Every structure is written in C-alpha cells, then in structure tokens.
PDB file of C-alpha atoms in Angstrom:
ATOM      1  CA  MET A   1      -9.733  20.741 -20.863  1.00  0.00           C
ATOM      2  CA  GLN A   2      -9.832  20.336 -24.623  1.00  0.00           C
ATOM      3  CA  TRP A   3      -7.402  17.971 -26.346  1.00  0.00           C
ATOM      4  CA  ALA A   4      -5.674  20.812 -28.256  1.00  0.00           C
ATOM      5  CA  ASN A   5      -5.147  22.755 -25.027  1.00  0.00           C
ATOM      6  CA  PHE A   6      -3.858  19.611 -23.361  1.00  0.00           C
ATOM      7  CA  LEU A   7      -1.298  19.106 -26.145  1.00  0.00           C
ATOM      8  CA  ALA A   8      -0.183  22.737 -25.857  1.00  0.00           C
ATOM      9  CA  LYS A   9       0.256  22.282 -22.092  1.00  0.00           C
ATOM     10  CA  GLU A  10       2.266  19.102 -22.636  1.00  0.00           C
ATOM     11  CA  ALA A  11       4.476  20.966 -25.113  1.00  0.00           C
ATOM     12  CA  ALA A  12       5.156  23.649 -22.513  1.00  0.00           C
ATOM     13  CA  ASN A  13       5.811  21.079 -19.764  1.00  0.00           C
ATOM     14  CA  HIS A  14       8.454  19.419 -21.944  1.00  0.00           C
ATOM     15  CA  SER A  15      10.056  22.709 -23.001  1.00  0.00           C
ATOM     16  CA  LEU A  16       9.394  22.326 -26.715  1.00  0.00           C
ATOM     17  CA  SER A  17      10.434  25.161 -29.012  1.00  0.00           C
ATOM     18  CA  LEU A  18       7.823  27.025 -31.059  1.00  0.00           C
ATOM     19  CA  LYS A  19       8.604  24.936 -34.159  1.00  0.00           C
ATOM     20  CA  GLN A  20       8.583  21.705 -32.171  1.00  0.00           C
ATOM     21  CA  THR A  21       5.305  22.681 -30.519  1.00  0.00           C
ATOM     22  CA  ALA A  22       3.672  23.425 -33.872  1.00  0.00           C
ATOM     23  CA  ALA A  23       4.734  20.048 -35.280  1.00  0.00           C
ATOM     24  CA  PHE A  24       3.755  18.196 -32.092  1.00  0.00           C
ATOM     25  CA  VAL A  25       0.299  19.733 -31.784  1.00  0.00           C
ATOM     26  CA  GLU A  26      -0.408  19.261 -35.489  1.00  0.00           C
ATOM     27  CA  TYR A  27       0.833  15.669 -35.525  1.00  0.00           C
ATOM     28  CA  PHE A  28      -1.273  14.529 -32.557  1.00  0.00           C
ATOM     29  CA  GLN A  29      -4.506  16.333 -33.392  1.00  0.00           C
ATOM     30  CA  THR A  30      -7.202  13.662 -33.525  1.00  0.00           C
ATOM     31  CA  GLU A  31      -8.195  14.471 -37.098  1.00  0.00           C
ATOM     32  CA  ASN A  32      -4.574  14.179 -38.247  1.00  0.00           C
ATOM     33  CA  LEU A  33      -3.653  10.804 -36.740  1.00  0.00           C
ATOM     34  CA  GLY A  34      -4.416   8.979 -39.973  1.00  0.00           C
ATOM     35  CA  LYS A  35      -2.520  11.375 -42.225  1.00  0.00           C
ATOM     36  CA  SER A  36       0.942  10.708 -43.582  1.00  0.00           C
ATOM     37  CA  GLU A  37       3.935  12.728 -42.433  1.00  0.00           C
ATOM     38  CA  ALA A  38       4.264  14.104 -45.970  1.00  0.00           C
ATOM     39  CA  LYS A  39       0.679  15.405 -45.840  1.00  0.00           C
ATOM     40  CA  LEU A  40       1.193  17.031 -42.454  1.00  0.00           C
ATOM     41  CA  ALA A  41       4.491  18.567 -43.547  1.00  0.00           C
ATOM     42  CA  SER A  42       2.761  20.036 -46.589  1.00  0.00           C
ATOM     43  CA  GLU A  43      -0.017  21.523 -44.462  1.00  0.00           C
ATOM     44  CA  LEU A  44       2.595  23.045 -42.141  1.00  0.00           C
ATOM     45  CA  ASN A  45       4.495  24.284 -45.179  1.00  0.00           C
ATOM     46  CA  VAL A  46       7.752  22.642 -44.080  1.00  0.00           C
ATOM     47  CA  ASP A  47      10.086  20.193 -45.790  1.00  0.00           C
ATOM     48  CA  ILE A  48       9.340  16.544 -45.003  1.00  0.00           C
ATOM     49  CA  ALA A  49      12.880  15.958 -43.736  1.00  0.00           C
ATOM     50  CA  ALA A  50      12.586  18.984 -41.458  1.00  0.00           C
ATOM     51  CA  PHE A  51       9.208  17.768 -40.193  1.00  0.00           C
ATOM     52  CA  LYS A  52      10.578  14.298 -39.377  1.00  0.00           C
ATOM     53  CA  LYS A  53      13.476  15.901 -37.538  1.00  0.00           C
ATOM     54  CA  LEU A  54      11.088  18.040 -35.474  1.00  0.00           C
ATOM     55  CA  VAL A  55       8.944  15.028 -34.544  1.00  0.00           C
ATOM     56  CA  ASP A  56      12.045  13.037 -33.586  1.00  0.00           C
ATOM     57  CA  GLU A  57      13.241  15.893 -31.370  1.00  0.00           C
ATOM     58  CA  VAL A  58       9.820  16.023 -29.710  1.00  0.00           C
ATOM     59  CA  TYR A  59       9.892  12.310 -29.053  1.00  0.00           C
ATOM     60  CA  LYS A  60      13.320  12.537 -27.428  1.00  0.00           C
ATOM     61  CA  LYS A  61      12.086  15.325 -25.133  1.00  0.00           C
ATOM     62  CA  PHE A  62       9.238  13.115 -23.884  1.00  0.00           C
ATOM     63  CA  ALA A  63      11.525  10.087 -23.593  1.00  0.00           C
ATOM     64  CA  GLN A  64      13.679  11.974 -21.087  1.00  0.00           C
ATOM     65  CA  ASN A  65      10.809  11.768 -18.575  1.00  0.00           C
ATOM     66  CA  TYR A  66       9.221   8.555 -19.829  1.00  0.00           C
ATOM     67  CA  PRO A  67      11.825   5.729 -19.803  1.00  0.00           C
ATOM     68  CA  GLU A  68       9.625   3.237 -21.663  1.00  0.00           C
ATOM     69  CA  LEU A  69       9.639   5.494 -24.706  1.00  0.00           C
ATOM     70  CA  ALA A  70      13.415   5.648 -24.725  1.00  0.00           C
ATOM     71  CA  ILE A  71      13.691   1.920 -25.397  1.00  0.00           C
ATOM     72  CA  SER A  72      10.948   1.749 -28.024  1.00  0.00           C
ATOM     73  CA  SER A  73      11.794   0.905 -31.604  1.00  0.00           C
ATOM     74  CA  ASN A  74      11.462   3.534 -34.328  1.00  0.00           C
ATOM     75  CA  ARG A  75       8.553   1.568 -35.750  1.00  0.00           C
ATOM     76  CA  ASP A  76       6.239   1.893 -32.772  1.00  0.00           C
ATOM     77  CA  LYS A  77       7.549   4.786 -30.700  1.00  0.00           C
ATOM     78  CA  ILE A  78       5.029   7.326 -32.009  1.00  0.00           C
ATOM     79  CA  GLN A  79       2.183   4.919 -31.274  1.00  0.00           C
ATOM     80  CA  LYS A  80       3.474   4.516 -27.733  1.00  0.00           C
ATOM     81  CA  LEU A  81       3.692   8.266 -27.273  1.00  0.00           C
ATOM     82  CA  GLN A  82       0.125   8.583 -28.544  1.00  0.00           C
ATOM     83  CA  ALA A  83      -1.027   5.883 -26.090  1.00  0.00           C
ATOM     84  CA  TYR A  84       0.739   7.676 -23.230  1.00  0.00           C
ATOM     85  CA  LEU A  85      -0.814  11.030 -24.107  1.00  0.00           C
ATOM     86  CA  THR A  86      -4.285   9.531 -24.448  1.00  0.00           C
ATOM     87  CA  ALA A  87      -4.059   7.666 -21.139  1.00  0.00           C
ATOM     88  CA  LYS A  88      -2.823  10.755 -19.361  1.00  0.00           C
ATOM     89  CA  TYR A  89      -5.538  12.958 -20.840  1.00  0.00           C
ATOM     90  CA  ASN A  90      -8.367  10.552 -20.069  1.00  0.00           C
ATOM     91  CA  SER A  91      -7.386   9.543 -16.551  1.00  0.00           C
ATOM     92  CA  GLU A  92      -5.484  12.541 -15.271  1.00  0.00           C
ATOM     93  CA  LEU A  93      -7.200  15.598 -16.705  1.00  0.00           C
ATOM     94  CA  ASN A  94     -10.807  14.511 -17.185  1.00  0.00           C
ATOM     95  CA  ILE A  95     -12.287  16.568 -14.334  1.00  0.00           C
ATOM     96  CA  LEU A  96     -16.026  16.190 -13.791  1.00  0.00           C
ATOM     97  CA  LYS A  97     -18.583  18.889 -13.097  1.00  0.00           C
ATOM     98  CA  PRO A  98     -19.771  18.880  -9.439  1.00  0.00           C
ATOM     99  CA  LEU A  99     -23.152  17.347 -10.335  1.00  0.00           C
ATOM    100  CA  ALA A 100     -21.525  14.650 -12.479  1.00  0.00           C
ATOM    101  CA  ALA A 101     -19.093  13.878  -9.651  1.00  0.00           C
ATOM    102  CA  MET A 102     -22.006  13.354  -7.243  1.00  0.00           C
ATOM    103  CA  LYS A 103     -23.749  11.115  -9.777  1.00  0.00           C
ATOM    104  CA  LEU A 104     -20.599   9.002 -10.068  1.00  0.00           C
ATOM    105  CA  LEU A 105     -20.307   8.738  -6.279  1.00  0.00           C
ATOM    106  CA  LYS A 106     -23.953   7.615  -6.110  1.00  0.00           C
ATOM    107  CA  THR A 107     -23.139   4.704  -8.408  1.00  0.00           C
ATOM    108  CA  LEU A 108     -20.324   3.649  -6.084  1.00  0.00           C
ATOM    109  CA  VAL A 109     -21.860   4.163  -2.638  1.00  0.00           C
ATOM    110  CA  VAL A 110     -25.229   2.984  -1.286  1.00  0.00           C
ATOM    111  CA  ARG A 111     -27.729   5.835  -1.744  1.00  0.00           C
ATOM    112  CA  GLU A 112     -28.993   5.704   1.853  1.00  0.00           C
ATOM    113  CA  ARG A 113     -25.445   6.176   3.089  1.00  0.00           C
ATOM    114  CA  LEU A 114     -25.041   9.368   1.081  1.00  0.00           C
ATOM    115  CA  GLN A 115     -28.456  10.652   2.097  1.00  0.00           C
ATOM    116  CA  LYS A 116     -27.437  10.540   5.765  1.00  0.00           C
ATOM    117  CA  GLU A 117     -24.590  13.014   5.142  1.00  0.00           C
ATOM    118  CA  PRO A 118     -25.407  14.830   1.853  1.00  0.00           C
ATOM    119  CA  TRP A 119     -23.300  17.920   2.550  1.00  0.00           C
ATOM    120  CA  ILE A 120     -20.302  15.823   3.567  1.00  0.00           C
ATOM    121  CA  ALA A 121     -20.667  13.857   0.322  1.00  0.00           C
ATOM    122  CA  ARG A 122     -20.470  17.115  -1.652  1.00  0.00           C
ATOM    123  CA  ARG A 123     -17.422  18.198   0.352  1.00  0.00           C
ATOM    124  CA  ILE A 124     -15.721  14.878  -0.419  1.00  0.00           C
ATOM    125  CA  CYS A 125     -16.310  15.374  -4.160  1.00  0.00           C
ATOM    126  CA  LYS A 126     -14.857  18.878  -3.953  1.00  0.00           C
ATOM    127  CA  PHE A 127     -11.913  17.725  -1.836  1.00  0.00           C
ATOM    128  CA  LEU A 128     -11.128  15.060  -4.449  1.00  0.00           C
ATOM    129  CA  GLY A 129     -11.059  17.706  -7.173  1.00  0.00           C
ATOM    130  CA  TYR A 130     -13.970  16.011  -8.985  1.00  0.00           C
ATOM    131  CA  LEU A 131     -11.492  13.505 -10.448  1.00  0.00           C
ATOM    132  CA  PRO A 132     -13.120  10.211 -11.532  1.00  0.00           C
ATOM    133  CA  LEU A 133     -10.141   8.103 -10.469  1.00  0.00           C
ATOM    134  CA  ALA A 134     -10.083   9.576  -6.952  1.00  0.00           C
ATOM    135  CA  LEU A 135     -13.848   9.098  -6.627  1.00  0.00           C
ATOM    136  CA  GLU A 136     -13.544   5.472  -7.783  1.00  0.00           C
ATOM    137  CA  LEU A 137     -10.856   4.782  -5.186  1.00  0.00           C
ATOM    138  CA  VAL A 138     -12.872   6.363  -2.385  1.00  0.00           C
ATOM    139  CA  GLY A 139     -16.047   4.580  -3.493  1.00  0.00           C
ATOM    140  CA  ARG A 140     -14.325   1.173  -3.381  1.00  0.00           C
ATOM    141  CA  TYR A 141     -12.785   2.065  -0.001  1.00  0.00           C
ATOM    142  CA  LEU A 142     -16.194   2.935   1.448  1.00  0.00           C
ATOM    143  CA  ASP A 143     -17.614  -0.296   0.088  1.00  0.00           C
ATOM    144  CA  LYS A 144     -15.066  -2.221   2.168  1.00  0.00           C
ATOM    145  CA  MET A 145     -15.859  -0.112   5.249  1.00  0.00           C
ATOM    146  CA  PRO A 146     -19.692  -0.245   5.536  1.00  0.00           C
ATOM    147  CA  ASP A 147     -19.828   1.282   9.032  1.00  0.00           C
ATOM    148  CA  LEU A 148     -17.471   4.180   8.266  1.00  0.00           C
ATOM    149  CA  SER A 149     -19.180   7.589   8.273  1.00  0.00           C
ATOM    150  CA  LEU A 150     -18.527  10.027   5.447  1.00  0.00           C
ATOM    151  CA  GLU A 151     -17.395  12.615   7.984  1.00  0.00           C
ATOM    152  CA  THR A 152     -14.728  10.246   9.317  1.00  0.00           C
ATOM    153  CA  LEU A 153     -13.630   9.465   5.766  1.00  0.00           C
ATOM    154  CA  LEU A 154     -13.258  13.162   4.975  1.00  0.00           C
ATOM    155  CA  LYS A 155     -11.167  13.663   8.118  1.00  0.00           C
ATOM    156  CA  ARG A 156      -8.890  10.799   7.068  1.00  0.00           C
ATOM    157  CA  LEU A 157      -8.446  12.334   3.620  1.00  0.00           C
ATOM    158  CA  GLU A 158      -7.681  15.716   5.150  1.00  0.00           C
ATOM    159  CA  LYS A 159      -5.122  14.101   7.450  1.00  0.00           C
ATOM    160  CA  LYS A 160      -3.447  12.464   4.448  1.00  0.00           C
ATOM    161  CA  ARG A 161      -3.254  15.833   2.728  1.00  0.00           C
ATOM    162  CA  VAL A 162      -1.503  17.384   5.725  1.00  0.00           C
ATOM    163  CA  GLU A 163       0.952  14.466   5.772  1.00  0.00           C
ATOM    164  CA  HIS A 164       1.725  14.831   2.072  1.00  0.00           C
ATOM    165  CA  GLU A 165       1.392  18.581   1.498  1.00  0.00           C
ATOM    166  CA  ASN A 166       5.162  18.948   1.188  1.00  0.00           C
ATOM    167  CA  VAL A 167       5.615  15.951  -1.108  1.00  0.00           C
ATOM    168  CA  VAL A 168       6.747  17.051  -4.570  1.00  0.00           C
ATOM    169  CA  ASN A 169       8.052  14.696  -7.236  1.00  0.00           C
ATOM    170  CA  ASP A 170       9.783  16.818  -9.872  1.00  0.00           C
ATOM    171  CA  ASN A 171      10.637  13.783 -11.978  1.00  0.00           C
ATOM    172  CA  SER A 172       7.140  12.323 -11.945  1.00  0.00           C
ATOM    173  CA  LEU A 173       5.596  10.795 -15.020  1.00  0.00           C
ATOM    174  CA  MET A 174       2.710  13.220 -14.754  1.00  0.00           C
ATOM    175  CA  PRO A 175       1.781  16.176 -12.525  1.00  0.00           C
ATOM    176  CA  TYR A 176       1.252  15.130  -8.909  1.00  0.00           C
ATOM    177  CA  LYS A 177      -2.443  14.962  -7.978  1.00  0.00           C
ATOM    178  CA  ASP A 178      -2.947  15.228  -4.223  1.00  0.00           C
ATOM    179  CA  SER A 179      -6.563  14.053  -4.295  1.00  0.00           C
ATOM    180  CA  VAL A 180      -5.725  10.790  -6.076  1.00  0.00           C
ATOM    181  CA  ALA A 181      -2.632  10.275  -3.914  1.00  0.00           C
ATOM    182  CA  GLU A 182      -4.624  10.669  -0.704  1.00  0.00           C
ATOM    183  CA  ALA A 183      -7.322   8.267  -1.876  1.00  0.00           C
ATOM    184  CA  PHE A 184      -4.575   5.860  -2.921  1.00  0.00           C
ATOM    185  CA  GLU A 185      -3.034   6.054   0.562  1.00  0.00           C
ATOM    186  CA  LEU A 186      -6.293   4.906   2.170  1.00  0.00           C
ATOM    187  CA  SER A 187      -6.505   2.005  -0.280  1.00  0.00           C
ATOM    188  CA  TRP A 188      -2.819   1.136   0.222  1.00  0.00           C
ATOM    189  CA  GLU A 189      -3.417   0.711   3.947  1.00  0.00           C
ATOM    190  CA  GLN A 190      -6.181  -1.811   3.183  1.00  0.00           C
ATOM    191  CA  LEU A 191      -3.768  -4.063   1.281  1.00  0.00           C
ATOM    192  CA  ASP A 192      -1.786  -6.828   2.932  1.00  0.00           C
ATOM    193  CA  GLU A 193       1.955  -7.095   2.337  1.00  0.00           C
ATOM    194  CA  ASN A 194       1.457  -9.586  -0.489  1.00  0.00           C
ATOM    195  CA  ALA A 195      -0.833  -7.272  -2.482  1.00  0.00           C
ATOM    196  CA  GLN A 196       1.353  -4.244  -1.790  1.00  0.00           C
ATOM    197  CA  SER A 197       4.452  -6.047  -3.079  1.00  0.00           C
ATOM    198  CA  PHE A 198       2.578  -7.362  -6.114  1.00  0.00           C
ATOM    199  CA  GLY A 199       1.317  -3.879  -7.004  1.00  0.00           C
ATOM    200  CA  CYS A 200       4.839  -2.473  -6.753  1.00  0.00           C
ATOM    201  CA  LEU A 201       6.161  -5.301  -8.932  1.00  0.00           C
ATOM    202  CA  LEU A 202       3.508  -4.619 -11.601  1.00  0.00           C
ATOM    203  CA  SER A 203       4.472  -0.935 -11.600  1.00  0.00           C
ATOM    204  CA  LEU A 204       7.828  -1.919 -13.088  1.00  0.00           C
ATOM    205  CA  CYS A 205       6.066  -3.215 -16.204  1.00  0.00           C
ATOM    206  CA  ALA A 206       5.657  -0.920 -19.191  1.00  0.00           C
ATOM    207  CA  LEU A 207       2.608   1.340 -19.389  1.00  0.00           C
ATOM    208  CA  ALA A 208       0.613  -1.167 -21.443  1.00  0.00           C
ATOM    209  CA  ASP A 209      -1.574  -4.248 -21.079  1.00  0.00           C
ATOM    210  CA  ILE A 210      -0.059  -6.804 -18.688  1.00  0.00           C
ATOM    211  CA  PRO A 211      -0.760 -10.479 -19.512  1.00  0.00           C
ATOM    212  CA  LEU A 212      -0.831 -12.617 -16.365  1.00  0.00           C
ATOM    213  CA  SER A 213      -1.227 -16.342 -17.012  1.00  0.00           C
ATOM    214  CA  ILE A 214      -1.950 -17.412 -13.433  1.00  0.00           C
ATOM    215  CA  GLY A 215      -3.055 -20.924 -14.394  1.00  0.00           C
ATOM    216  CA  ALA A 216       0.368 -21.639 -15.928  1.00  0.00           C
ATOM    217  CA  ILE A 217       2.176 -21.161 -12.598  1.00  0.00           C
ATOM    218  CA  GLU A 218       3.387 -24.553 -11.369  1.00  0.00           C
ATOM    219  CA  ASP A 219       3.953 -23.497  -7.751  1.00  0.00           C
ATOM    220  CA  ASP A 220       0.513 -23.792  -6.081  1.00  0.00           C
ATOM    221  CA  LYS A 221       1.397 -21.429  -3.220  1.00  0.00           C
ATOM    222  CA  LYS A 222       2.673 -18.771  -5.616  1.00  0.00           C
ATOM    223  CA  GLN A 223      -0.434 -19.176  -7.748  1.00  0.00           C
ATOM    224  CA  GLU A 224      -2.699 -18.637  -4.734  1.00  0.00           C
ATOM    225  CA  LEU A 225      -0.739 -15.561  -3.634  1.00  0.00           C
ATOM    226  CA  TRP A 226      -0.978 -14.044  -7.120  1.00  0.00           C
ATOM    227  CA  GLU A 227      -4.699 -14.779  -7.331  1.00  0.00           C
ATOM    228  CA  LYS A 228      -5.361 -13.133  -3.964  1.00  0.00           C
ATOM    229  CA  ALA A 229      -3.191 -10.104  -4.766  1.00  0.00           C
ATOM    230  CA  ILE A 230      -4.977  -9.562  -8.086  1.00  0.00           C
ATOM    231  CA  ALA A 231      -8.382  -9.925  -6.419  1.00  0.00           C
ATOM    232  CA  ASP A 232      -7.458  -7.403  -3.714  1.00  0.00           C
ATOM    233  CA  LEU A 233      -6.124  -4.865  -6.228  1.00  0.00           C
ATOM    234  CA  LEU A 234      -9.188  -5.245  -8.459  1.00  0.00           C
ATOM    235  CA  GLU A 235     -11.541  -4.836  -5.498  1.00  0.00           C
ATOM    236  CA  LEU A 236      -9.995  -1.483  -4.598  1.00  0.00           C
ATOM    237  CA  HIS A 237      -9.812  -0.307  -8.257  1.00  0.00           C
ATOM    238  CA  LEU A 238      -6.022  -0.228  -8.108  1.00  0.00           C
ATOM    239  CA  LEU A 239      -5.875  -2.612 -11.064  1.00  0.00           C
ATOM    240  CA  GLN A 240      -8.208  -2.966 -14.047  1.00  0.00           C
ATOM    241  CA  GLN A 241      -8.976  -6.168 -15.937  1.00  0.00           C
ATOM    242  CA  GLN A 242      -9.062  -5.570 -19.679  1.00  0.00           C
ATOM    243  CA  SER A 243     -10.052  -9.136 -20.601  1.00  0.00           C
ATOM    244  CA  GLN A 244      -9.406 -12.688 -19.420  1.00  0.00           C
ATOM    245  CA  GLY A 245      -5.810 -12.768 -18.136  1.00  0.00           C
ATOM    246  CA  ILE A 246      -5.056  -9.204 -19.312  1.00  0.00           C
ATOM    247  CA  TYR A 247      -4.691  -6.365 -16.817  1.00  0.00           C
ATOM    248  CA  ARG A 248      -3.672  -2.699 -16.801  1.00  0.00           C
ATOM    249  CA  LEU A 249      -2.477  -0.156 -14.246  1.00  0.00           C
ATOM    250  CA  ASN A 250      -3.791   3.385 -14.486  1.00  0.00           C
ATOM    251  CA  PRO A 251      -0.762   5.639 -15.280  1.00  0.00           C
ATOM    252  CA  LEU A 252      -1.138   7.598 -12.050  1.00  0.00           C
ATOM    253  CA  ILE A 253      -1.711   4.492  -9.916  1.00  0.00           C
ATOM    254  CA  ARG A 254       1.377   2.991 -11.531  1.00  0.00           C
ATOM    255  CA  GLN A 255       3.371   6.062 -10.570  1.00  0.00           C
ATOM    256  CA  LEU A 256       2.119   5.955  -6.973  1.00  0.00           C
ATOM    257  CA  PHE A 257       3.065   2.280  -6.676  1.00  0.00           C
ATOM    258  CA  GLN A 258       6.520   3.141  -8.017  1.00  0.00           C
ATOM    259  CA  MET A 259       6.861   5.891  -5.406  1.00  0.00           C
ATOM    260  CA  LYS A 260       5.960   3.366  -2.696  1.00  0.00           C
ATOM    261  CA  LEU A 261       8.558   0.972  -4.071  1.00  0.00           C
ATOM    262  CA  ASP A 262      11.272   3.646  -4.225  1.00  0.00           C
ATOM    263  CA  LYS A 263      10.670   4.516  -0.564  1.00  0.00           C
ATOM    264  CA  SER A 264      10.699   0.915   0.633  1.00  0.00           C
ATOM    265  CA  ASN A 265      13.648  -1.090   1.898  1.00  0.00           C
ATOM    266  CA  GLU A 266      12.900  -3.679  -0.791  1.00  0.00           C
ATOM    267  CA  ALA A 267      13.307  -1.321  -3.770  1.00  0.00           C
ATOM    268  CA  ASP A 268      16.697  -2.542  -4.983  1.00  0.00           C
ATOM    269  CA  LYS A 269      15.832  -6.177  -4.281  1.00  0.00           C
ATOM    270  CA  THR A 270      12.526  -5.944  -6.184  1.00  0.00           C
ATOM    271  CA  LYS A 271      14.061  -4.164  -9.169  1.00  0.00           C
ATOM    272  CA  THR A 272      16.910  -6.679  -9.325  1.00  0.00           C
ATOM    273  CA  LYS A 273      14.409  -9.542  -9.131  1.00  0.00           C
ATOM    274  CA  PHE A 274      12.326  -7.987 -11.897  1.00  0.00           C
ATOM    275  CA  ALA A 275      15.369  -7.486 -14.126  1.00  0.00           C
ATOM    276  CA  ALA A 276      16.430 -11.097 -13.563  1.00  0.00           C
ATOM    277  CA  MET A 277      12.935 -12.322 -14.431  1.00  0.00           C
ATOM    278  CA  MET A 278      12.949 -10.269 -17.622  1.00  0.00           C
ATOM    279  CA  LEU A 279      16.226 -11.882 -18.636  1.00  0.00           C
ATOM    280  CA  GLU A 280      14.739 -15.323 -18.062  1.00  0.00           C
ATOM    281  CA  VAL A 281      11.642 -14.389 -20.035  1.00  0.00           C
ATOM    282  CA  ALA A 282      13.795 -13.074 -22.895  1.00  0.00           C
ATOM    283  CA  LYS A 283      15.506 -16.459 -23.154  1.00  0.00           C
ATOM    284  CA  LEU A 284      12.128 -18.117 -23.644  1.00  0.00           C
ATOM    285  CA  ILE A 285      10.930 -15.849 -26.435  1.00  0.00           C
ATOM    286  CA  PRO A 286      11.325 -17.493 -29.855  1.00  0.00           C
ATOM    287  CA  GLN A 287      11.930 -15.541 -33.046  1.00  0.00           C
ATOM    288  CA  GLN A 288       8.357 -16.209 -34.167  1.00  0.00           C
ATOM    289  CA  LEU A 289       6.272 -15.365 -31.084  1.00  0.00           C
ATOM    290  CA  ILE A 290       2.755 -16.800 -30.799  1.00  0.00           C
ATOM    291  CA  PRO A 291       0.157 -16.260 -27.997  1.00  0.00           C
ATOM    292  CA  GLU A 292       0.951 -19.622 -26.408  1.00  0.00           C
ATOM    293  CA  ASP A 293       4.630 -18.659 -26.175  1.00  0.00           C
ATOM    294  CA  MET A 294       3.726 -15.343 -24.553  1.00  0.00           C
ATOM    295  CA  ASN A 295       1.624 -17.069 -21.882  1.00  0.00           C
ATOM    296  CA  LEU A 296       4.513 -19.403 -21.150  1.00  0.00           C
ATOM    297  CA  CYS A 297       6.907 -16.478 -20.740  1.00  0.00           C
ATOM    298  CA  ILE A 298       4.568 -14.568 -18.443  1.00  0.00           C
ATOM    299  CA  SER A 299       4.052 -17.619 -16.245  1.00  0.00           C
ATOM    300  CA  LYS A 300       7.770 -17.525 -15.432  1.00  0.00           C
ATOM    301  CA  LEU A 301       7.503 -14.108 -13.736  1.00  0.00           C
TER     302      LEU A 301
END
C-alpha cells in the first residue's frame, strides 16, 4: 500500500471531512513534511488560520483513539502523530510478496528444517498474511522449539485462529491483525509470569523509546528479574533494543500486551502501580533535565 493511500485510509477510519482529509493528506505527504504551514495553506488555496484549524481538528480526531496524543503539548503533538502514522504504516501495513516472505522465513529458520516441509512453510507464510512482524514472531518461536515440526506449528496457529475468530476490539489503536495476534499468543505462552507482567507494564508506557537503566536499580533481586524479563522478550522479538539501555515496543505488540493486561485480574493493580511510579518519577525530574537525571528517574520504576 502506498503512503498516500494509507493516509487516505486513515482519514476514512477517523471520519475526517473532505476538507479535513485534504489538509491531513497534504500535510503528511513525505515531500511536504519540511514545508511551513503557510506554504501548505497557499498550495491548498486556503487561509492560514483556516488551515491551522483544520489540522487541529484532525489531530483531535486521532487523539480520541490514541490517548498519548491527547496529553501532548502543542509544540510536539504533530511530530508525535507523524511518528504514530509512520510506525503503523511500516509495521502494520507493510505486507510482503509471497517470495519475499519465504526469503524472510529462511533467514529466521534453519534451511534444512524448511526443506523437510517446503509446502507447509509456504502455507505458514500465507496463513500469516505475509506480514513481517508475524513471520519474525513465528521464526523466533521455532528457534526456541527445535524439534517442533512445521505442520504442528501450523496446526497450533490454526487452533489459535479458531479460538480468537470472534475477538473484535472496536477501540483498538490499529486494525486487529489475526495473524500477528495468533503468533503473539504462541510467544506469550513461552513467557514466564515475570516476563508476561513486565511486558504488560511496558505497554503502559507511551509509544516511544523506553529508557531502562537496569544497572541503577539498587534491589539486586529486582534487577535480576528485569534483566531476565528483557532477555526473554528480546529473544522472542516481543521487544526491540534501539541502543544501549533504550528499548521499544512495536505498536501492535504493545496493543496486544495491553489487551492481555485488560483481561487479567491484575489490570487495576498494575495500572495503579504504574500511575504511582509515574508520580514518584515526576517528583525527581528537575526543571533542567539532563541524561543522568533521566536515568535516575527510570531506575525508580
């Protein structure tokens, strides 16, 4: 799907008017991201005040379904919306061609293993909708289960689909993708309670880089638990490391963790704990924040 078509689809999904859609699509076209609002308004042949009003209305529409946007400052809210749209486009809608999907799977699974069941491997790619994220999850899952046949894996995925075929989340951050959800379910079952809880806790963070200063944690037991949880999530591709101490959740994985949290008996307790931690962190943030201060704050989580 092309970026322009993706933007048009997003406009429709958020019930934008024709004028709002025109401003939204024009504003977020790649070639226009560096242009001023005055320049864009001129090209659209609308008054600058009217253009700003349209963009603000668009932002509010998205914020209704994306809580993090609702609490953003005026200074950075458009940048956050751009980051959200880009992440969603790249990870959610970047569907591979069948041959490319097989090539990706071959980089994740031992070649000899695929050669034993070549037709099943193709069926798995098709079942997963040729989505890179779903293929990554399944590839990491197979790596942890060296004796599992591809046929058995496909049956497990099909069973997950039957179990979840009636699951619909109308208020989801992005359209529900069964193939990713089913692959996620297999990975979820591989996690111990510590890693599951940690993943759910991380899902409450904003859709952005998450700094985790593990070495600053004074409690040795807590430090070890965090280290193991991070290692387990990384191993299954449920968490990505951006750089030393900086991590990120894929938007869809984040949503699936949140769904797990909402269905658990610990949902209210976890959210209350997270809110309390954020209050403690806020008390530690000085007016002039430097990297060392940020690491100190994160270590208190």
